[in-house]
Every structure is written in C-alpha cells, then in structure tokens.
PDB file of C-alpha atoms in Angstrom:
ATOM      1  CA  UNK A  30      -7.015-112.355  66.143  1.00 58.00           C
ATOM      2  CA  UNK A  31      -8.596-112.272  69.437  1.00 63.00           C
ATOM      3  CA  UNK A  32     -12.018-110.897  70.041  1.00 56.00           C
ATOM      4  CA  UNK A  33     -10.906-108.319  72.330  1.00 65.00           C
ATOM      5  CA  UNK A  34      -8.296-106.919  69.649  1.00 59.00           C
ATOM      6  CA  UNK A  35     -11.259-107.087  66.996  1.00 51.00           C
ATOM      7  CA  UNK A  36     -13.566-105.053  69.240  1.00 45.00           C
ATOM      8  CA  UNK A  37     -10.834-102.413  69.991  1.00 45.00           C
ATOM      9  CA  UNK A  38     -10.108-102.167  66.322  1.00 51.00           C
ATOM     10  CA  UNK A  39     -13.751-101.737  65.459  1.00 51.00           C
ATOM     11  CA  UNK A  40     -14.257 -99.238  68.101  1.00 48.00           C
ATOM     12  CA  UNK A  41     -11.463 -97.061  66.640  1.00 46.00           C
ATOM     13  CA  UNK A  42     -12.823 -97.413  63.224  1.00 52.00           C
ATOM     14  CA  UNK A  43     -16.103 -96.141  64.513  1.00 47.00           C
ATOM     15  CA  UNK A  44     -14.462 -93.110  66.293  1.00 44.00           C
ATOM     16  CA  UNK A  45     -12.658 -92.352  63.060  1.00 45.00           C
ATOM     17  CA  UNK A  46     -15.793 -92.392  61.261  1.00 46.00           C
ATOM     18  CA  UNK A  47     -17.636 -90.293  63.511  1.00 42.00           C
ATOM     19  CA  UNK A  48     -14.887 -87.565  63.817  1.00 40.00           C
ATOM     20  CA  UNK A  49     -14.489 -87.664  59.909  1.00 41.00           C
ATOM     21  CA  UNK A  50     -18.409 -87.012  59.820  1.00 42.00           C
ATOM     22  CA  UNK A  51     -17.995 -84.052  62.262  1.00 44.00           C
ATOM     23  CA  UNK A  52     -15.235 -82.514  60.586  1.00 43.00           C
ATOM     24  CA  UNK A  53     -17.027 -82.673  57.201  1.00 45.00           C
ATOM     25  CA  UNK A  54     -19.959 -81.201  58.885  1.00 45.00           C
ATOM     26  CA  UNK A  55     -18.310 -78.451  60.374  1.00 49.00           C
ATOM     27  CA  UNK A  56     -16.507 -77.638  57.191  1.00 57.00           C
ATOM     28  CA  UNK A  57     -19.761 -77.770  54.881  1.00 91.00           C
ATOM     29  CA  UNK A  58     -21.687 -74.623  54.389  1.00 94.00           C
ATOM     30  CA  UNK A  59     -25.110 -75.023  56.111  1.00 95.00           C
ATOM     31  CA  UNK A  60     -27.740 -73.614  53.753  1.00 94.00           C
ATOM     32  CA  UNK A  61     -31.030 -72.187  55.291  1.00 95.00           C
ATOM     33  CA  UNK A  62     -33.895 -72.773  52.678  1.00 94.00           C
ATOM     34  CA  UNK A  63     -36.345 -69.822  52.320  1.00 95.00           C
ATOM     35  CA  UNK A  64     -39.693 -70.938  51.023  1.00 94.00           C
ATOM     36  CA  UNK A  65     -42.840 -69.443  49.813  1.00 96.00           C
ATOM     37  CA  UNK A  66     -45.681 -70.156  47.472  1.00 97.00           C
ATOM     38  CA  UNK A  67     -47.175 -66.834  46.202  1.00 97.00           C
ATOM     39  CA  UNK A  68     -49.018 -66.780  43.055  1.00 97.00           C
ATOM     40  CA  UNK A  69     -47.767 -63.664  41.185  1.00 97.00           C
ATOM     41  CA  UNK A  70     -50.778 -62.548  39.447  1.00 96.00           C
ATOM     42  CA  UNK A  71     -52.987 -62.318  42.529  1.00 97.00           C
ATOM     43  CA  UNK A  72     -50.117 -61.006  44.965  1.00 97.00           C
ATOM     44  CA  UNK A  73     -48.968 -58.481  42.520  1.00 97.00           C
ATOM     45  CA  UNK A  74     -52.559 -57.191  41.860  1.00 97.00           C
ATOM     46  CA  UNK A  75     -53.344 -56.777  45.483  1.00 97.00           C
ATOM     47  CA  UNK A  76     -50.064 -55.700  46.910  1.00 97.00           C
ATOM     48  CA  UNK A  77     -48.397 -54.167  43.800  1.00 97.00           C
ATOM     49  CA  UNK A  78     -46.152 -55.088  40.989  1.00 96.00           C
ATOM     50  CA  UNK A  79     -42.975 -57.027  41.962  1.00 95.00           C
ATOM     51  CA  UNK A  80     -44.331 -58.234  45.101  1.00 96.00           C
ATOM     52  CA  UNK A  81     -44.061 -62.008  43.716  1.00 97.00           C
ATOM     53  CA  UNK A  82     -41.928 -62.774  40.835  1.00 95.00           C
ATOM     54  CA  UNK A  83     -43.031 -65.565  38.290  1.00 91.00           C
ATOM     55  CA  UNK A  84     -41.339 -68.946  38.892  1.00 83.00           C
ATOM     56  CA  UNK A  85     -41.897 -72.618  40.067  1.00 81.00           C
ATOM     57  CA  UNK A  86     -42.352 -71.609  43.736  1.00 82.00           C
ATOM     58  CA  UNK A  87     -46.030 -71.836  44.062  1.00 85.00           C
ATOM     59  CA  UNK A  88     -49.653 -71.067  43.190  1.00 93.00           C
ATOM     60  CA  UNK A  89     -51.279 -69.885  46.437  1.00 97.00           C
ATOM     61  CA  UNK A  90     -53.424 -67.214  45.314  1.00 97.00           C
ATOM     62  CA  UNK A  91     -53.567 -63.999  47.712  1.00 98.00           C
ATOM     63  CA  UNK A  92     -57.113 -64.697  49.145  1.00 98.00           C
ATOM     64  CA  UNK A  93     -56.446 -68.121  50.307  1.00 98.00           C
ATOM     65  CA  UNK A  94     -53.115 -67.167  51.697  1.00 98.00           C
ATOM     66  CA  UNK A  95     -55.065 -64.534  53.796  1.00 98.00           C
ATOM     67  CA  UNK A  96     -57.749 -67.104  54.796  1.00 97.00           C
ATOM     68  CA  UNK A  97     -55.033 -69.592  55.863  1.00 96.00           C
ATOM     69  CA  UNK A  98     -52.985 -66.928  57.936  1.00 96.00           C
ATOM     70  CA  UNK A  99     -56.268 -65.878  59.664  1.00 95.00           C
ATOM     71  CA  UNK A 100     -57.201 -69.355  60.546  1.00 94.00           C
ATOM     72  CA  UNK A 101     -53.673 -70.954  61.096  1.00 94.00           C
ATOM     73  CA  UNK A 102     -51.774 -67.880  62.433  1.00 93.00           C
ATOM     74  CA  UNK A 103     -49.270 -68.829  59.636  1.00 94.00           C
ATOM     75  CA  UNK A 104     -49.138 -70.038  55.812  1.00 95.00           C
ATOM     76  CA  UNK A 105     -47.543 -73.588  55.716  1.00 91.00           C
ATOM     77  CA  UNK A 106     -45.738 -73.079  52.484  1.00 94.00           C
ATOM     78  CA  UNK A 107     -43.983 -69.837  53.817  1.00 95.00           C
ATOM     79  CA  UNK A 108     -40.984 -71.156  56.016  1.00 92.00           C
ATOM     80  CA  UNK A 109     -37.332 -71.571  56.672  1.00 92.00           C
ATOM     81  CA  UNK A 110     -36.144 -74.938  56.088  1.00 87.00           C
ATOM     82  CA  UNK A 111     -35.409 -77.230  57.767  1.00 74.00           C
ATOM     83  CA  UNK A 112     -37.358 -75.485  60.327  1.00 46.00           C
ATOM     84  CA  UNK A 113     -40.734 -76.894  60.238  1.00 46.00           C
ATOM     85  CA  UNK A 114     -41.748 -80.490  60.641  1.00 45.00           C
ATOM     86  CA  UNK A 115     -45.228 -81.733  60.186  1.00 45.00           C
ATOM     87  CA  UNK A 116     -46.229 -83.603  63.458  1.00 47.00           C
ATOM     88  CA  UNK A 117     -49.907 -84.787  63.703  1.00 44.00           C
ATOM     89  CA  UNK A 118     -51.106 -81.897  61.364  1.00 45.00           C
ATOM     90  CA  UNK A 119     -49.200 -79.253  63.524  1.00 50.00           C
ATOM     91  CA  UNK A 120     -45.991 -77.642  63.002  1.00 54.00           C
ATOM     92  CA  UNK A 121     -43.106 -77.339  65.504  1.00 60.00           C
ATOM     93  CA  UNK A 122     -39.978 -75.383  65.696  1.00 72.00           C
ATOM     94  CA  UNK A 123     -36.554 -77.310  65.328  1.00 75.00           C
ATOM     95  CA  UNK A 124     -33.464 -76.192  66.358  1.00 85.00           C
ATOM     96  CA  UNK A 125     -30.599 -76.463  63.671  1.00 93.00           C
ATOM     97  CA  UNK A 126     -27.114 -77.229  65.211  1.00 95.00           C
ATOM     98  CA  UNK A 127     -24.015 -75.740  63.794  1.00 97.00           C
ATOM     99  CA  UNK A 128     -20.270 -76.003  64.690  1.00 97.00           C
ATOM    100  CA  UNK A 129     -18.377 -72.779  65.427  1.00 97.00           C
ATOM    101  CA  UNK A 130     -16.739 -71.565  62.307  1.00 97.00           C
ATOM    102  CA  UNK A 131     -19.206 -73.295  60.004  1.00 97.00           C
ATOM    103  CA  UNK A 132     -20.488 -70.992  57.112  1.00 97.00           C
ATOM    104  CA  UNK A 133     -24.364 -70.346  56.312  1.00 97.00           C
ATOM    105  CA  UNK A 134     -25.993 -69.258  53.131  1.00 96.00           C
ATOM    106  CA  UNK A 135     -29.459 -68.168  52.640  1.00 97.00           C
ATOM    107  CA  UNK A 136     -31.334 -69.497  49.760  1.00 96.00           C
ATOM    108  CA  UNK A 137     -34.541 -67.941  48.741  1.00 96.00           C
ATOM    109  CA  UNK A 138     -36.411 -70.316  46.230  1.00 94.00           C
ATOM    110  CA  UNK A 139     -39.841 -68.448  46.714  1.00 95.00           C
ATOM    111  CA  UNK A 140     -41.248 -65.504  44.890  1.00 97.00           C
ATOM    112  CA  UNK A 141     -41.208 -62.910  47.563  1.00 97.00           C
ATOM    113  CA  UNK A 142     -38.521 -60.849  49.418  1.00 97.00           C
ATOM    114  CA  UNK A 143     -37.762 -62.215  53.074  1.00 97.00           C
ATOM    115  CA  UNK A 144     -35.497 -61.378  55.798  1.00 97.00           C
ATOM    116  CA  UNK A 145     -33.325 -63.520  57.971  1.00 96.00           C
ATOM    117  CA  UNK A 146     -33.287 -61.584  61.248  1.00 96.00           C
ATOM    118  CA  UNK A 147     -31.798 -62.312  64.780  1.00 96.00           C
ATOM    119  CA  UNK A 148     -34.261 -61.518  67.352  1.00 95.00           C
ATOM    120  CA  UNK A 149     -34.003 -61.624  71.109  1.00 95.00           C
ATOM    121  CA  UNK A 150     -37.695 -62.877  71.299  1.00 96.00           C
ATOM    122  CA  UNK A 151     -40.038 -63.896  68.486  1.00 95.00           C
ATOM    123  CA  UNK A 152     -42.489 -61.411  67.601  1.00 96.00           C
ATOM    124  CA  UNK A 153     -44.417 -59.370  65.041  1.00 96.00           C
ATOM    125  CA  UNK A 154     -42.778 -57.966  62.011  1.00 96.00           C
ATOM    126  CA  UNK A 155     -43.079 -54.724  59.910  1.00 95.00           C
ATOM    127  CA  UNK A 156     -46.346 -55.425  57.983  1.00 96.00           C
ATOM    128  CA  UNK A 157     -49.176 -54.682  60.514  1.00 97.00           C
ATOM    129  CA  UNK A 158     -51.753 -56.622  58.405  1.00 96.00           C
ATOM    130  CA  UNK A 159     -49.911 -59.710  58.913  1.00 97.00           C
ATOM    131  CA  UNK A 160     -49.154 -59.141  62.501  1.00 97.00           C
ATOM    132  CA  UNK A 161     -53.023 -58.703  63.222  1.00 97.00           C
ATOM    133  CA  UNK A 162     -53.676 -61.933  61.258  1.00 96.00           C
ATOM    134  CA  UNK A 163     -51.083 -63.990  63.309  1.00 94.00           C
ATOM    135  CA  UNK A 164     -51.833 -62.356  66.548  1.00 93.00           C
ATOM    136  CA  UNK A 165     -48.118 -61.113  66.786  1.00 92.00           C
ATOM    137  CA  UNK A 166     -48.985 -57.690  68.221  1.00 93.00           C
ATOM    138  CA  UNK A 167     -45.665 -57.245  69.973  1.00 96.00           C
ATOM    139  CA  UNK A 168     -43.387 -56.454  67.232  1.00 96.00           C
ATOM    140  CA  UNK A 169     -39.762 -57.710  67.435  1.00 95.00           C
ATOM    141  CA  UNK A 170     -37.800 -54.519  68.156  1.00 95.00           C
ATOM    142  CA  UNK A 171     -35.026 -55.806  65.953  1.00 95.00           C
ATOM    143  CA  UNK A 172     -37.505 -55.770  62.811  1.00 94.00           C
ATOM    144  CA  UNK A 173     -38.268 -51.978  63.366  1.00 90.00           C
ATOM    145  CA  UNK A 174     -34.677 -50.942  63.850  1.00 81.00           C
ATOM    146  CA  UNK A 175     -33.397 -49.392  60.795  1.00 66.00           C
ATOM    147  CA  UNK A 176     -29.840 -49.917  61.819  1.00 68.00           C
ATOM    148  CA  UNK A 177     -30.185 -53.512  62.404  1.00 63.00           C
ATOM    149  CA  UNK A 178     -27.047 -55.362  61.327  1.00 67.00           C
ATOM    150  CA  UNK A 179     -28.334 -58.774  61.946  1.00 76.00           C
ATOM    151  CA  UNK A 180     -31.094 -58.473  59.363  1.00 90.00           C
ATOM    152  CA  UNK A 181     -30.197 -59.829  56.117  1.00 95.00           C
ATOM    153  CA  UNK A 182     -32.582 -59.182  53.155  1.00 95.00           C
ATOM    154  CA  UNK A 183     -32.832 -62.042  50.685  1.00 97.00           C
ATOM    155  CA  UNK A 184     -34.488 -61.149  47.274  1.00 97.00           C
ATOM    156  CA  UNK A 185     -36.743 -63.842  45.587  1.00 96.00           C
ATOM    157  CA  UNK A 186     -34.732 -66.433  43.756  1.00 94.00           C
ATOM    158  CA  UNK A 187     -31.272 -65.273  45.218  1.00 96.00           C
ATOM    159  CA  UNK A 188     -28.707 -66.757  47.588  1.00 96.00           C
ATOM    160  CA  UNK A 189     -27.110 -64.439  50.146  1.00 97.00           C
ATOM    161  CA  UNK A 190     -23.982 -65.133  52.314  1.00 96.00           C
ATOM    162  CA  UNK A 191     -25.300 -65.730  55.861  1.00 96.00           C
ATOM    163  CA  UNK A 192     -23.724 -65.410  59.126  1.00 96.00           C
ATOM    164  CA  UNK A 193     -20.521 -67.636  60.240  1.00 97.00           C
ATOM    165  CA  UNK A 194     -21.341 -69.679  63.325  1.00 98.00           C
ATOM    166  CA  UNK A 195     -19.628 -68.470  66.345  1.00 97.00           C
ATOM    167  CA  UNK A 196     -19.205 -65.006  65.061  1.00 96.00           C
ATOM    168  CA  UNK A 197     -20.730 -61.777  66.555  1.00 94.00           C
ATOM    169  CA  UNK A 198     -23.619 -62.113  63.973  1.00 94.00           C
ATOM    170  CA  UNK A 199     -24.408 -65.899  64.950  1.00 96.00           C
ATOM    171  CA  UNK A 200     -22.947 -66.211  68.343  1.00 96.00           C
ATOM    172  CA  UNK A 201     -22.272 -69.396  70.297  1.00 97.00           C
ATOM    173  CA  UNK A 202     -25.497 -70.898  72.031  1.00 97.00           C
ATOM    174  CA  UNK A 203     -28.889 -70.428  70.923  1.00 97.00           C
ATOM    175  CA  UNK A 204     -30.099 -67.642  68.906  1.00 96.00           C
ATOM    176  CA  UNK A 205     -33.436 -67.051  67.355  1.00 96.00           C
ATOM    177  CA  UNK A 206     -34.252 -65.886  63.697  1.00 96.00           C
ATOM    178  CA  UNK A 207     -37.389 -64.946  61.896  1.00 96.00           C
ATOM    179  CA  UNK A 208     -38.604 -63.074  58.865  1.00 97.00           C
ATOM    180  CA  UNK A 209     -39.605 -59.542  59.678  1.00 97.00           C
ATOM    181  CA  UNK A 210     -42.168 -59.589  56.743  1.00 97.00           C
ATOM    182  CA  UNK A 211     -43.708 -62.922  57.649  1.00 97.00           C
ATOM    183  CA  UNK A 212     -43.346 -63.356  61.297  1.00 96.00           C
ATOM    184  CA  UNK A 213     -44.361 -66.877  61.629  1.00 95.00           C
ATOM    185  CA  UNK A 214     -41.307 -68.017  59.517  1.00 95.00           C
ATOM    186  CA  UNK A 215     -38.826 -68.788  62.477  1.00 94.00           C
ATOM    187  CA  UNK A 216     -35.812 -70.764  63.279  1.00 94.00           C
ATOM    188  CA  UNK A 217     -33.521 -71.471  66.386  1.00 95.00           C
ATOM    189  CA  UNK A 218     -29.792 -72.053  65.859  1.00 96.00           C
ATOM    190  CA  UNK A 219     -27.688 -73.600  68.251  1.00 97.00           C
ATOM    191  CA  UNK A 220     -23.892 -73.050  67.806  1.00 98.00           C
ATOM    192  CA  UNK A 221     -21.483 -75.419  69.432  1.00 96.00           C
TER     193      UNK A 221
END
C-alpha cells in the first residue's frame, strides 16, 4: 500500500470519528448542573423553614455565605456547571456550545430552589438583599416578569426538562441565562 493511499485512509477514518462524535454529542442530552452548599440549620433559621433541604450538598452556614457574597460579589459554591472555571483564584464565564435539536436537562443537586432564566442582559434578581450584596442593582426585567415563559424553577434535589437547543426557548446563537434568586449564577449558551 502506498504512503499516499495510507494517508487518505487515515484522513477518512479521522473524519468518520469526528462526524460520529459530533452526531453523538448532538443526540445526547446536555445536563446543566445547579449547585449550592447551603447549611439547612442556619439557612432555615434565618430565612425560614424549607429554604434549604437537608442533604450532602454543603455545609456553608448562613453568616459565612453572606460574608462571602459581600466580599466576592458571589458565593463560589452557588453556580451552574460547567459555568465557572477557577483561573488564578478568579471565576470566569464559560460559553456552553450546543447543537440545534439537542435536549437539555436542569439538575439541582443543591439544597435551595433555583431558577434557570433566559435574560437579555445579566442583572439582579428577585432578592433585594442579594442584589445589594452583589452590586446588581439593575434587576433583569425577565426576573421580575410574572409571565416569563423562559424562567424554569428547579426545586432542590430535582431534575427538570430544559429547553431544546434551536427552539424558541433556546434559540440559535448566544443566549444568557441566570438564576433570578442568586444573580451571580450565570451561563451563556451558544446554539449552532
């Protein structure tokens, strides 16, 4: 077999592998992980019963949560994954790439209620106290709208069906998503 023919066969095989991986990625459901680390005893004592359910999600006591949000403008253990990457001690927003037609699911393994809400511009949420601590004084209008169809509520310890990539709920191009309770929880999604 000539070297030239071997190169062509290897190139065709590589294309097959790449196309197979792309087709598999498109057909697989993308799971948005929703995380927090609330301590049930202290969160429920301050905010009210049922605010944080017991579980293996975390042990961050309420007063340390407040101090962290006040100092860092966010609580590092409250995030959408795979949103945040630590880089030199700082967090940066990562864009998730999805293929049109790809399904999503929203899996809350934390102890609190969260939303997954499409917004035109990142902003504050529905909790004025957290908006003040994070400096998010301009509330995202989508968080305040009572008839917002793009807001999905995900109870602690549950998984909800998310929007399908390329649909009107998750359109082609880049869209912004945030939690309307914890406004630093953010994600951008690029649908191809």
